[in-house]
Tab-separated table of C-alpha atoms and ligand atoms in Angstrom:
chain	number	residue	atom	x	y	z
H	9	UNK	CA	150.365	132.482	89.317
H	10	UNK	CA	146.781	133.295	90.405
H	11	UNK	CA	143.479	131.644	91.647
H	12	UNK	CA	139.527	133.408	90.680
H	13	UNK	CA	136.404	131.738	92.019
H	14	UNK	CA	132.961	132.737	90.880
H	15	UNK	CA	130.066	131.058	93.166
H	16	UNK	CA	126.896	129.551	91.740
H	17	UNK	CA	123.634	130.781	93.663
H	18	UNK	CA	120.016	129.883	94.633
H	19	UNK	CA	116.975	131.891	92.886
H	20	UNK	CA	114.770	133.250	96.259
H	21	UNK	CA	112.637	133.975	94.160
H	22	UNK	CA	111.995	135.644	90.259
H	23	UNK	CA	111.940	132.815	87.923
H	24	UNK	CA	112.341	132.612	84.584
H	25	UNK	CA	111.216	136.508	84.572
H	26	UNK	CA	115.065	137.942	84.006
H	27	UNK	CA	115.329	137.594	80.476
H	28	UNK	CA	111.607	139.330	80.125
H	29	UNK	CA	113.689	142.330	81.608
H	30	UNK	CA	112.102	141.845	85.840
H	31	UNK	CA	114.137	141.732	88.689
H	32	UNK	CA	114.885	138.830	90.620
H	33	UNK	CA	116.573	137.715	94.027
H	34	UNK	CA	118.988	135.339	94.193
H	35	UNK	CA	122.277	134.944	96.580
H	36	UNK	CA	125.396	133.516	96.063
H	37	UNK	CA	126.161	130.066	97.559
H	38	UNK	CA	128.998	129.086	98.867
H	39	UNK	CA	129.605	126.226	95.760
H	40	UNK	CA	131.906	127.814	92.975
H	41	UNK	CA	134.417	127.218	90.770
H	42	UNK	CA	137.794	127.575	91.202
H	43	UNK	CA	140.538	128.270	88.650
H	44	UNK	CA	144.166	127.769	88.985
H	45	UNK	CA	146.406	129.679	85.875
H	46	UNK	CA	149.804	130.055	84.615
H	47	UNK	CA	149.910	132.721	82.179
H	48	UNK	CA	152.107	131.265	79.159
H	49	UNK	CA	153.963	132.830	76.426
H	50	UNK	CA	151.857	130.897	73.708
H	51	UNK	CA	148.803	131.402	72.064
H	52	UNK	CA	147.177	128.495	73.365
H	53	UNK	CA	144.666	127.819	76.235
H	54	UNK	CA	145.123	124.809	78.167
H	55	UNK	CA	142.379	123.131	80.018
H	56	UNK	CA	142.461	120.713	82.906
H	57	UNK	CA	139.622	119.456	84.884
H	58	UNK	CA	140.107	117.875	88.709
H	59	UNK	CA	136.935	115.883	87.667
H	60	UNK	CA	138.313	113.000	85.627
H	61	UNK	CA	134.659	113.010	83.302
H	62	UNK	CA	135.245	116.351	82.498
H	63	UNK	CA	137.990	115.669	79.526
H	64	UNK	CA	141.067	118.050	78.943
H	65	UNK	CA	140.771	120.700	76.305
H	66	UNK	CA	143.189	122.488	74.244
H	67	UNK	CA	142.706	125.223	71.597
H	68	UNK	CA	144.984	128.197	70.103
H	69	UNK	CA	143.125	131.511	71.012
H	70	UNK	CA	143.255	132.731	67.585
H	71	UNK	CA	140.212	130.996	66.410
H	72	UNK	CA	137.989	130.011	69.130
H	73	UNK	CA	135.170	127.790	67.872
H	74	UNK	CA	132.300	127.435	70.379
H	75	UNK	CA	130.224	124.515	69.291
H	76	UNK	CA	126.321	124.661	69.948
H	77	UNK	CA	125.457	121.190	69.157
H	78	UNK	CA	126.886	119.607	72.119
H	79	UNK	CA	127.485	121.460	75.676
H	80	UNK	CA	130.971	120.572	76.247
H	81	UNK	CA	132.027	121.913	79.316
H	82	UNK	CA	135.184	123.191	77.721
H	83	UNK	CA	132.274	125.736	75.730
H	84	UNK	CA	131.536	127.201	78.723
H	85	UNK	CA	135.110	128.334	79.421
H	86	UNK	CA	135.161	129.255	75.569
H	87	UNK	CA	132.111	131.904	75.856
H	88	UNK	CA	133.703	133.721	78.978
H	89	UNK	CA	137.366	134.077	77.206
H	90	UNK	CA	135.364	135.318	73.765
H	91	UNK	CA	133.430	137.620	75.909
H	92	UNK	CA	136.417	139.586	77.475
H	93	UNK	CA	138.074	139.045	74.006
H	94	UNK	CA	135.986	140.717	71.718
H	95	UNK	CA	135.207	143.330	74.420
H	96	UNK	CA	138.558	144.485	74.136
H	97	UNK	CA	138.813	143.668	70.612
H	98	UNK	CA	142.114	141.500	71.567
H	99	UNK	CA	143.747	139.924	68.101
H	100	UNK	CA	146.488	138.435	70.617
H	101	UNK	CA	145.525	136.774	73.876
H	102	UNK	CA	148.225	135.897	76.561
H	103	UNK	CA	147.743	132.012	76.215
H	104	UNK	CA	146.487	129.758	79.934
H	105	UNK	CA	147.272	126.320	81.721
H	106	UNK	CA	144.000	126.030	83.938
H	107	UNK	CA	142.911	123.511	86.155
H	108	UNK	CA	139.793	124.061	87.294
H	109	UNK	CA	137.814	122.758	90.279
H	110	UNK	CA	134.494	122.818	90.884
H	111	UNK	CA	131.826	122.117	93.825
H	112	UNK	CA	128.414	123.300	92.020
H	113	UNK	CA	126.676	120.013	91.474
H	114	UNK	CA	125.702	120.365	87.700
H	115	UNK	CA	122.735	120.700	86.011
H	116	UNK	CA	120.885	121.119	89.417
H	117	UNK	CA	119.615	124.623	88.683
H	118	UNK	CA	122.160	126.126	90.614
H	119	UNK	CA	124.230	127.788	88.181
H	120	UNK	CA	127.237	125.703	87.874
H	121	UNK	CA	127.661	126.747	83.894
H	122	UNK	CA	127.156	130.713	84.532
H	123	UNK	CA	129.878	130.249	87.446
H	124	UNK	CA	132.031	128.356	84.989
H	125	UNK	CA	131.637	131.121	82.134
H	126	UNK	CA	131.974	133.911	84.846
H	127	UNK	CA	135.100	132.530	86.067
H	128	UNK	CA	136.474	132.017	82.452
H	129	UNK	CA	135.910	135.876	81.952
H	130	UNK	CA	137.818	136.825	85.215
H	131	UNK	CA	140.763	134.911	84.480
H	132	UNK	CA	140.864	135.795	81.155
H	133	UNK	CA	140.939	139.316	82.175
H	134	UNK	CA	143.248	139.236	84.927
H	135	UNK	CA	145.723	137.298	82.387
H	136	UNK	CA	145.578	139.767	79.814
H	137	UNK	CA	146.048	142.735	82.075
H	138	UNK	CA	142.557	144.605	82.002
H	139	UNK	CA	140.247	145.203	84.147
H	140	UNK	CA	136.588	145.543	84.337
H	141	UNK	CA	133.816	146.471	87.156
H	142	UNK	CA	131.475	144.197	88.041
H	143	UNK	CA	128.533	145.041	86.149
H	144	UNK	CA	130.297	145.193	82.757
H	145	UNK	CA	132.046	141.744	83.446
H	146	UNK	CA	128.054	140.211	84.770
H	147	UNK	CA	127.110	142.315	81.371
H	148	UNK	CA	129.631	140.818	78.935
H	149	UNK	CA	129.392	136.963	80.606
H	150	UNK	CA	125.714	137.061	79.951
H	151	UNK	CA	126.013	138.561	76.527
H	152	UNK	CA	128.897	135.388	75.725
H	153	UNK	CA	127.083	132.313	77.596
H	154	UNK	CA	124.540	132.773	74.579
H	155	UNK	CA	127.333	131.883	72.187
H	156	UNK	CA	126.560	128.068	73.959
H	157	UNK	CA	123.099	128.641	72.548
H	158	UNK	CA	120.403	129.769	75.220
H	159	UNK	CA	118.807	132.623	75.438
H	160	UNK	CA	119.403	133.655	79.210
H	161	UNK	CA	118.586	136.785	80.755
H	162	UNK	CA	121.737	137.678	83.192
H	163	UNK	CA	120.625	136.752	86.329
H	164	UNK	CA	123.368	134.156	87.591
H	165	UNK	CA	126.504	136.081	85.697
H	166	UNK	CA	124.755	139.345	88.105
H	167	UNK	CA	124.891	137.245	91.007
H	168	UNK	CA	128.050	135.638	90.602
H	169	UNK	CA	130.334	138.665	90.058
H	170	UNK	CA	127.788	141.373	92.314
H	171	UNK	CA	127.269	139.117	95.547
H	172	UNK	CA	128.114	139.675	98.420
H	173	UNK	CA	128.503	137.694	101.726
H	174	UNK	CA	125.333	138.306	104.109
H	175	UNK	CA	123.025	139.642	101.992
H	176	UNK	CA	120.482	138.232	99.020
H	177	UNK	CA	120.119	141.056	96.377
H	178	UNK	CA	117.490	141.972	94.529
H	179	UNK	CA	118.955	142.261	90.228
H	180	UNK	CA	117.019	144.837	88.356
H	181	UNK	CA	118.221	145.000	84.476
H	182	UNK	CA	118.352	147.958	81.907
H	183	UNK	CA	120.568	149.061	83.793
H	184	UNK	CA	122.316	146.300	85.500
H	185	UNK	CA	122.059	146.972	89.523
H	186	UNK	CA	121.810	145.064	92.972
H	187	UNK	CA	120.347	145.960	96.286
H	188	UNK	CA	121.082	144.291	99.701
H	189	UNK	CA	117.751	142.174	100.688
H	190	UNK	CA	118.181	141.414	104.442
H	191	UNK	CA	116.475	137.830	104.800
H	192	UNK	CA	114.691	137.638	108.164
H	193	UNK	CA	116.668	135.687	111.022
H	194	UNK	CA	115.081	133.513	112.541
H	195	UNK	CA	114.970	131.144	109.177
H	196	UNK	CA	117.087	129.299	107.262
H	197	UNK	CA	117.034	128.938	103.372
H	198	UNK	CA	117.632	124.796	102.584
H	199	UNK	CA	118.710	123.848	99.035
H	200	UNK	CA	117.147	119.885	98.359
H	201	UNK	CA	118.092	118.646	95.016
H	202	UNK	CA	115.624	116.703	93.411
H	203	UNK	CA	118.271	114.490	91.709
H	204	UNK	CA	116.566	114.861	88.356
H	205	UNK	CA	119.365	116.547	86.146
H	206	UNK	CA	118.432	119.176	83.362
H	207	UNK	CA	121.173	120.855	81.277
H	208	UNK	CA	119.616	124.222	79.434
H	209	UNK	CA	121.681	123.591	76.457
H	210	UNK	CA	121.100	120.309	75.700
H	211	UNK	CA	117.216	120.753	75.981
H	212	UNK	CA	114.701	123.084	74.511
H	213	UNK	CA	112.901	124.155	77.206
H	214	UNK	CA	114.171	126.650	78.055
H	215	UNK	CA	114.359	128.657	75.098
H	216	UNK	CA	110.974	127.335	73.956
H	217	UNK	CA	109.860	129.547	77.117
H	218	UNK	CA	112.076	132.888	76.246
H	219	UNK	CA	109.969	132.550	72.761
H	220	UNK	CA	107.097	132.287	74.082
H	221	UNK	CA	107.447	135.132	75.889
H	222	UNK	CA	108.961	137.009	73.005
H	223	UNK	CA	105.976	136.034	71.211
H	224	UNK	CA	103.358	137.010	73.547
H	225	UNK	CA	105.280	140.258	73.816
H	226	UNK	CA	104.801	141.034	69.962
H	227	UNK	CA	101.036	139.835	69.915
H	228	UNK	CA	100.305	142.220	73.532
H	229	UNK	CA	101.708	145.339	71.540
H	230	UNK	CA	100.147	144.558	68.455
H	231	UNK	CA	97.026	144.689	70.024
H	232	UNK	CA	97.908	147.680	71.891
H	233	UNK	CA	99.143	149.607	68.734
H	234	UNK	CA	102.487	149.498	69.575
H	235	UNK	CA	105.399	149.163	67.329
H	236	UNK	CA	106.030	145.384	68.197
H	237	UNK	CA	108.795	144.811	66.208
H	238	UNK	CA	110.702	146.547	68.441
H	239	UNK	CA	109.265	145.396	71.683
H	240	UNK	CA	111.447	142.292	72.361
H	241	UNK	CA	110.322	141.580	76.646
H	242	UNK	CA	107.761	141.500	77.954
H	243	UNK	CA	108.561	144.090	80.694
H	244	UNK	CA	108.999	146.628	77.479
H	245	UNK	CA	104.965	146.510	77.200
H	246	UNK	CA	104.795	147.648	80.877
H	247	UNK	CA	106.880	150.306	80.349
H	248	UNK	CA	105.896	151.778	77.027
H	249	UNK	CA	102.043	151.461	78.517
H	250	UNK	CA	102.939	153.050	81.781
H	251	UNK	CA	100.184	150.656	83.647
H	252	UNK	CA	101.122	148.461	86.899
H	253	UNK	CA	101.697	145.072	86.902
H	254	UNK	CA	98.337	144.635	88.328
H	255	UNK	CA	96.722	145.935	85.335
H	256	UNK	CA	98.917	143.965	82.623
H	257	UNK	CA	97.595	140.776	84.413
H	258	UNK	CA	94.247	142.398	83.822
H	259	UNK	CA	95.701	143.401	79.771
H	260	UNK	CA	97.132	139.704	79.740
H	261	UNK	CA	93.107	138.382	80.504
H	262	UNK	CA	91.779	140.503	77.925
H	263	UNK	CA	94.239	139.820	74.854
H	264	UNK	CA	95.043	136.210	75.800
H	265	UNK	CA	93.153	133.296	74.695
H	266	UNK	CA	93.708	130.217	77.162
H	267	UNK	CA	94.379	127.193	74.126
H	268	UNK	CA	97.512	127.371	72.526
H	269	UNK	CA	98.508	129.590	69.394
H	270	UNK	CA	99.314	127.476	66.393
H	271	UNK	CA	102.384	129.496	64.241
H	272	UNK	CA	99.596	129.800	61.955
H	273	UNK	CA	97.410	132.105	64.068
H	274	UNK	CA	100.327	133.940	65.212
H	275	UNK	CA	101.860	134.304	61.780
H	276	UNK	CA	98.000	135.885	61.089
H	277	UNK	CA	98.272	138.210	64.226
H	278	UNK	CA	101.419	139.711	63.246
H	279	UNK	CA	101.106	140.185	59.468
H	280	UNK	CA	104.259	137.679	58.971
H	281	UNK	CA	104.970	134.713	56.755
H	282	UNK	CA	106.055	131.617	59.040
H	283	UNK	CA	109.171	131.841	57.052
H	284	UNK	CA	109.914	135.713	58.904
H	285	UNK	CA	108.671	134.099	62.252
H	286	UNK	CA	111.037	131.325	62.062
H	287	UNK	CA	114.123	133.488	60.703
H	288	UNK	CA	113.428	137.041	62.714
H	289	UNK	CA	111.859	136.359	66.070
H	290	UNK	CA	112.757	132.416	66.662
H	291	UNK	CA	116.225	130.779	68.120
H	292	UNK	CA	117.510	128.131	66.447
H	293	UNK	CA	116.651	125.438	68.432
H	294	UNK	CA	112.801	126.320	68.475
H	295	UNK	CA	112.285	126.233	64.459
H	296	UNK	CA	110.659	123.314	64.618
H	297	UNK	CA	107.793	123.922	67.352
H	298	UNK	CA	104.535	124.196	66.337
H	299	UNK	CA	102.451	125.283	69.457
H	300	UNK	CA	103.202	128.356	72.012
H	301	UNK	CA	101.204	128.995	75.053
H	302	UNK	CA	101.067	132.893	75.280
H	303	UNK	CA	98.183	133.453	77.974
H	304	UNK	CA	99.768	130.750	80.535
H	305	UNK	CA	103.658	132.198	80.183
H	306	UNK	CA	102.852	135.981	80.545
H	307	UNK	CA	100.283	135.437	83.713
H	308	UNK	CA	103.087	133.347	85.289
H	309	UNK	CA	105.736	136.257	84.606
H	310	UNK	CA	103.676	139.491	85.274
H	311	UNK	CA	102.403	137.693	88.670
H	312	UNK	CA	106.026	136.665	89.341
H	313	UNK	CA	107.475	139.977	88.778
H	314	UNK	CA	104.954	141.520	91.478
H	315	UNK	CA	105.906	138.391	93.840
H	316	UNK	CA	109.694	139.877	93.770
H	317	UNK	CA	108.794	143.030	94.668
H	318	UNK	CA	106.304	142.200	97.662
H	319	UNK	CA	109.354	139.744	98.769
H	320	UNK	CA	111.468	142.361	98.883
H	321	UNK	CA	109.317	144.989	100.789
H	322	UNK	CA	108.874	142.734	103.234
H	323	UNK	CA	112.115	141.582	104.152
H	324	UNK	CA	112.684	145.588	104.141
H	325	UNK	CA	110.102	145.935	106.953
H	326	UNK	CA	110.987	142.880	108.794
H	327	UNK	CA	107.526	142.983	110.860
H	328	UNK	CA	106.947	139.946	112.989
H	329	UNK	CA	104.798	138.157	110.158
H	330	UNK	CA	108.029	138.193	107.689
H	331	UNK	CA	108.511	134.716	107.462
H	332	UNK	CA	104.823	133.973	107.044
H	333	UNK	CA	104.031	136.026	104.354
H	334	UNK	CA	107.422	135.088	102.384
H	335	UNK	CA	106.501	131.335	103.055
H	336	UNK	CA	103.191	132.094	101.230
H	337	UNK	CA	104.977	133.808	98.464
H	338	UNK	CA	107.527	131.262	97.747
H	339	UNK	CA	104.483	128.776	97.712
H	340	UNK	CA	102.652	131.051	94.899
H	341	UNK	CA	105.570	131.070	93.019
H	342	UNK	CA	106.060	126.902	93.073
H	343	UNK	CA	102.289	126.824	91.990
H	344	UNK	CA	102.580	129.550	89.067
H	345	UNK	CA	106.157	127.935	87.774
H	346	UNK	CA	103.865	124.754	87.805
H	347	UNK	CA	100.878	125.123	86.618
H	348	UNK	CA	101.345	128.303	84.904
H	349	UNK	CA	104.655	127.965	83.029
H	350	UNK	CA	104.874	124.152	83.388
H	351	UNK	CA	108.566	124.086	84.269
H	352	UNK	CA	108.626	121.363	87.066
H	353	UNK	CA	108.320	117.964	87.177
H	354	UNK	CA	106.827	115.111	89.555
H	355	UNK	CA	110.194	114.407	91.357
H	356	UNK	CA	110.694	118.166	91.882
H	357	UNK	CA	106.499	118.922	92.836
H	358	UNK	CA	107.115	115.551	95.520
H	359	UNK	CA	110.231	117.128	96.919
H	360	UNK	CA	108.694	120.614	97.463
H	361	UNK	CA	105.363	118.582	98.874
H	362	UNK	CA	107.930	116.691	101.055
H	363	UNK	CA	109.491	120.225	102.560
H	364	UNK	CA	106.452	121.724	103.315
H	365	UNK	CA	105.069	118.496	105.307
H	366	UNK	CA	108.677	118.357	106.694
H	367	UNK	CA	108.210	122.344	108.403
H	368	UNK	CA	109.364	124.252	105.740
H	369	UNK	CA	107.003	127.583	105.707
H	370	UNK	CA	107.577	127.865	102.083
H	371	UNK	CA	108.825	125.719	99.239
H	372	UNK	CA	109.295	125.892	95.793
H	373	UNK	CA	111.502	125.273	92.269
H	374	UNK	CA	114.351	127.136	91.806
H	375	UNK	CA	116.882	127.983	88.768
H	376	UNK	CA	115.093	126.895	85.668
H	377	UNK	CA	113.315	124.280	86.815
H	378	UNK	CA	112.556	120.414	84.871
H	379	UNK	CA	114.490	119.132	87.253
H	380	UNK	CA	117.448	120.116	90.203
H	381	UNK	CA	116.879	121.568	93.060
H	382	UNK	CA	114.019	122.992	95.507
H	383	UNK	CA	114.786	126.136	97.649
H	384	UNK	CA	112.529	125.450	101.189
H	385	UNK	CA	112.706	128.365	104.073
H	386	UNK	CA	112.865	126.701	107.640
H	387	UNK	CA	112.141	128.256	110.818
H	388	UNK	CA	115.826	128.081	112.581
H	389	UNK	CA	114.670	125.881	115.859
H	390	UNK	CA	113.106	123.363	113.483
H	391	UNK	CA	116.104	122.932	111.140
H	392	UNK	CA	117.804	119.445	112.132
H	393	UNK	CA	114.178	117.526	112.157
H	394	UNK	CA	113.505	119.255	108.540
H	395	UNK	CA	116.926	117.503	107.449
H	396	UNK	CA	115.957	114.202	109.286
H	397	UNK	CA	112.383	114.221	108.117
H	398	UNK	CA	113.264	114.949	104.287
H	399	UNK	CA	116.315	112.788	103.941
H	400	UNK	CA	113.744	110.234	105.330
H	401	UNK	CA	111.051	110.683	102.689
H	402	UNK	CA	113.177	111.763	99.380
H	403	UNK	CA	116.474	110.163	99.528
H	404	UNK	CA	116.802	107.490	101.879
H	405	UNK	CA	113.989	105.415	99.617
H	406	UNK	CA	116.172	105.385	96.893
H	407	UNK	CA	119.783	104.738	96.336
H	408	UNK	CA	120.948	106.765	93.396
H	409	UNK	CA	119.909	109.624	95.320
H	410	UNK	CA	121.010	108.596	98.411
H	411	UNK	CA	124.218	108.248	96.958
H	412	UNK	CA	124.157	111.816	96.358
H	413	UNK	CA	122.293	112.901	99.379
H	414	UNK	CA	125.418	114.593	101.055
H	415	UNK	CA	125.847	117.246	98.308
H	416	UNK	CA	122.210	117.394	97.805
H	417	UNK	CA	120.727	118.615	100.887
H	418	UNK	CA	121.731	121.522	103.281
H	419	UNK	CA	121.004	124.779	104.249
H	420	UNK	CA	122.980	128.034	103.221
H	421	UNK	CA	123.769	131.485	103.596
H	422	UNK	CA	124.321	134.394	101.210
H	423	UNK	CA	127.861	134.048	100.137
H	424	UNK	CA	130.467	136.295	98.337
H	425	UNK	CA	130.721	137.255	94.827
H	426	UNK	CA	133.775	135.979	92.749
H	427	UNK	CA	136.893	137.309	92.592
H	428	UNK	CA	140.892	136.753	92.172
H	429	UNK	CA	143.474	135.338	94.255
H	430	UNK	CA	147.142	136.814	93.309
H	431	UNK	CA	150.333	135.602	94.588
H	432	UNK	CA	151.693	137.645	97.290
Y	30	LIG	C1	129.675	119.993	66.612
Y	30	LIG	O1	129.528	118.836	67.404
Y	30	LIG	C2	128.776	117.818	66.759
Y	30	LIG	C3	128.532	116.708	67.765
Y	30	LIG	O2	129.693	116.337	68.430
Y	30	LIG	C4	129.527	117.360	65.506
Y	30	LIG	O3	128.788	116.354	64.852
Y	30	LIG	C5	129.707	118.561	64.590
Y	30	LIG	O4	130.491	118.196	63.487
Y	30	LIG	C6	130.380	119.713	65.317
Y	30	LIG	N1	130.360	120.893	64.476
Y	30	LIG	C7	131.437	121.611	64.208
Y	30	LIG	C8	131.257	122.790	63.306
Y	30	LIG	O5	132.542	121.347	64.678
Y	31	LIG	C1	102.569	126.737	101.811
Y	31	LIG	O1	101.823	125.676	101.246
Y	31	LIG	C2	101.585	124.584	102.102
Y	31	LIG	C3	100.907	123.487	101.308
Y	31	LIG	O2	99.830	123.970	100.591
Y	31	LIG	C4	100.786	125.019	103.310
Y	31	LIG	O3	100.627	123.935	104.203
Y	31	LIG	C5	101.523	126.137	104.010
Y	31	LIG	O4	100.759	126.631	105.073
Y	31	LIG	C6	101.820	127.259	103.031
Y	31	LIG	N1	102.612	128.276	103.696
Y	31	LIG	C7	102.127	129.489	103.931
Y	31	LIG	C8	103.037	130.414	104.665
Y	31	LIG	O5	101.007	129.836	103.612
């Protein structure tokens, strides 16, 4: 009866600094998934998959279960129905035959998940009869994806419902809003996966790195005699000191140690037992770590924050050294997510190495890093020997990712947000 599509999308730049409450820059990409439904008088969701590894589902609506342990894809679909559900604070649901396609490669930092929970919420929504804007469906998918256990921070549910087709946005939070970024022509933005596959659920990376930053947002206040217990990002320490990003760098110096912080010394800090750390301020996957690095995180995401920013005035002036001075901030941001917040890895530092010798201006990670995929910008007249030169060095050497190769490397342009196909 109807069709909805929700893209994934490629991080510009802005990484891993949504969830501290910092904007970010991201377009859509053409990649989505696509949902076919037939609205059924039951109360039961059916789920089909075009991809034969990706097992079919069934569940009655009345007591969706979303299980953390494992990352089923089926979960994903789960968190965007229970989003719109409680929302509305539906007891009945109108019960779903989907098939669902997809063209996101997965766990390649490009969002394939958010698109999937995204997409989940739309038709949901459009089955039942509501109706939502934008913003409050980006707002309720990123409040539900947590239900598969990270911690994100809303920037690919944003992206995926507020693109639009010729224009990267720059996502600011608290409250939820996007602005058109014109990206300079004269360059084209190439996506090179690094073949290396990372899944944020199944790890605990990723939410290792949201507590750290929680954490070094409760030990900056404390020491600035604010009322940390309510101070959950680290943006919220900007804002209730009223300094610039500049100066929290020079705050972050100051405060910071370089070593580590045992949960000892932080338990100390904070007046807390490690019994209240574990139970009030950690997840449940990060109970069990014993070391946070607090100076390293919150230089990488104060620096990162001011890199989004400068990207963004730039592309607004579109003077003739654009491209340049984006190229060097899309290098900075490689080398802080590296060295700084230590979410790469060789394959993906190799690939980014690989762009830049290949004529990319700038290279770096993008999505949440480990693993997936580089984002490199090319100078337009030098596109077809970047392709040659880097399908030369990275993939053609090795056949697993040759084998992949086609899907892995190409260029791309903002795309549209998602949205619904009805019947005529
Ligand atoms: C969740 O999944 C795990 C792994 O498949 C399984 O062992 C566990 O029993 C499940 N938990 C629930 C509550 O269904
Ligand atoms: C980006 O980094 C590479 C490698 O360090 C360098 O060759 C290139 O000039 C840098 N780009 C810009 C625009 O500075």
């Amino acid at each position: 009866k109807f069709y909805a599509r929700a893209p994934g999308r490629v991080n510009l730049i802005g990484e891993h600094i949504d969830y501290c409450g910092y904007a970010v820059l991201p377009m859509a990409i053409e990649q989505d998934i696509l949902i076919a439904v037939e609205p059924v008088n039951t109360q039961v969701v059916q789920l089909a998959n075009t991809n034969p590894l990706y097992l079919d589902f069934s569940t009655s609506m009345k007591n969706i279960h979303i299980n953390k342990t494992k990352p089923v894809w089926h979960n994903y679909f789960l968190c965007g129905l229970k989003g719109v559900q409680e929302h509305f604070g539906l007891n009945s649901l109108t019960g779903m035959n989907c098939l669902l396609d997809g063209t996101i490669p997965p766990s390649s930092g490009l969002s394939s998940s958010s698109a999937l929970v995204c997409c989940a919420g739309l038709v949901t929504l459009t089955a039942n009869g509501k109706t939502l804007s934008k913003v409050e469906l980006a707002e309720i998918c990123t409040k539900s994806e947590r239900y598969i256990g990270t911690e994100g921070g809303g920037m690919d549910q944003s992206i995926s419902f507020l693109a639009e087709e010729g224009t990267a946005k720059l996502i600011e939070f608290s409250p939820l809003r996007a602005t058109d970024v014109r990206l300079p022509s004269g360059a084209a933005f190439v996506i090179a996966n690094s073949c290396v596959k990372m899944n944020k659920a199944a790890t605990s990376h990723y939410n290792i790195r949201v507590m750290e930053c929680r954490l070094a947002t409760k030990l900056l206040s404390k020491s600035k005699g604010l009322e940390w217990k309510k101070m959950l990002k680290l943006q919220d320490v900007q804002a209730k000191l009223g300094v610039s990003l500049k100066e929290m760098l020079t705050i972050v110096e100051e405060v910071f140690h370089l070593e580590p912080y045992s949960v000892e010394e932080i338990c100390t800090c904070l007046g807390i037992s490690p019994e209240e750390l574990r139970t009030q301020i950690l997840s449940q996957n990060t109970q069990d770590v014993t070391s946070f690095k607090l100076y390293q995180r919150a230089k990488h995401v104060y620096s990162e924050a001011g890199r989004v920013l400068e990207f963004k005035k730039i592309c607004s002036e579109a003077s003739a050294s654009a491209i340049q001075l984006l190229g060097e901030l899309m290098n900075q941001s490689h080398i802080s997510c590296r060295d700084m917040y230590e979410c790469s890895c060789p394959e993906l530092d190799q690939l980014v190495d690989i762009c830049l010798q290949s004529g990319a201006i700038g290279s770096r990670l993008t999505g949440a890093g480990w693993g997936g995929c580089t984002v490199s910008m090319v100078p337009s007249d030098k596109l077809s020997t970047f392709l040659t030169n880097v399908k030369e060095a990275y993939y053609k050497r090795n056949d697993q990712r040759l084998a992949l190769e086609k899907n892995s490397l190409f260029a791309t342009k903002p795309g549209g947000g998602a949205l619904v196909f009805l019947e005529a």
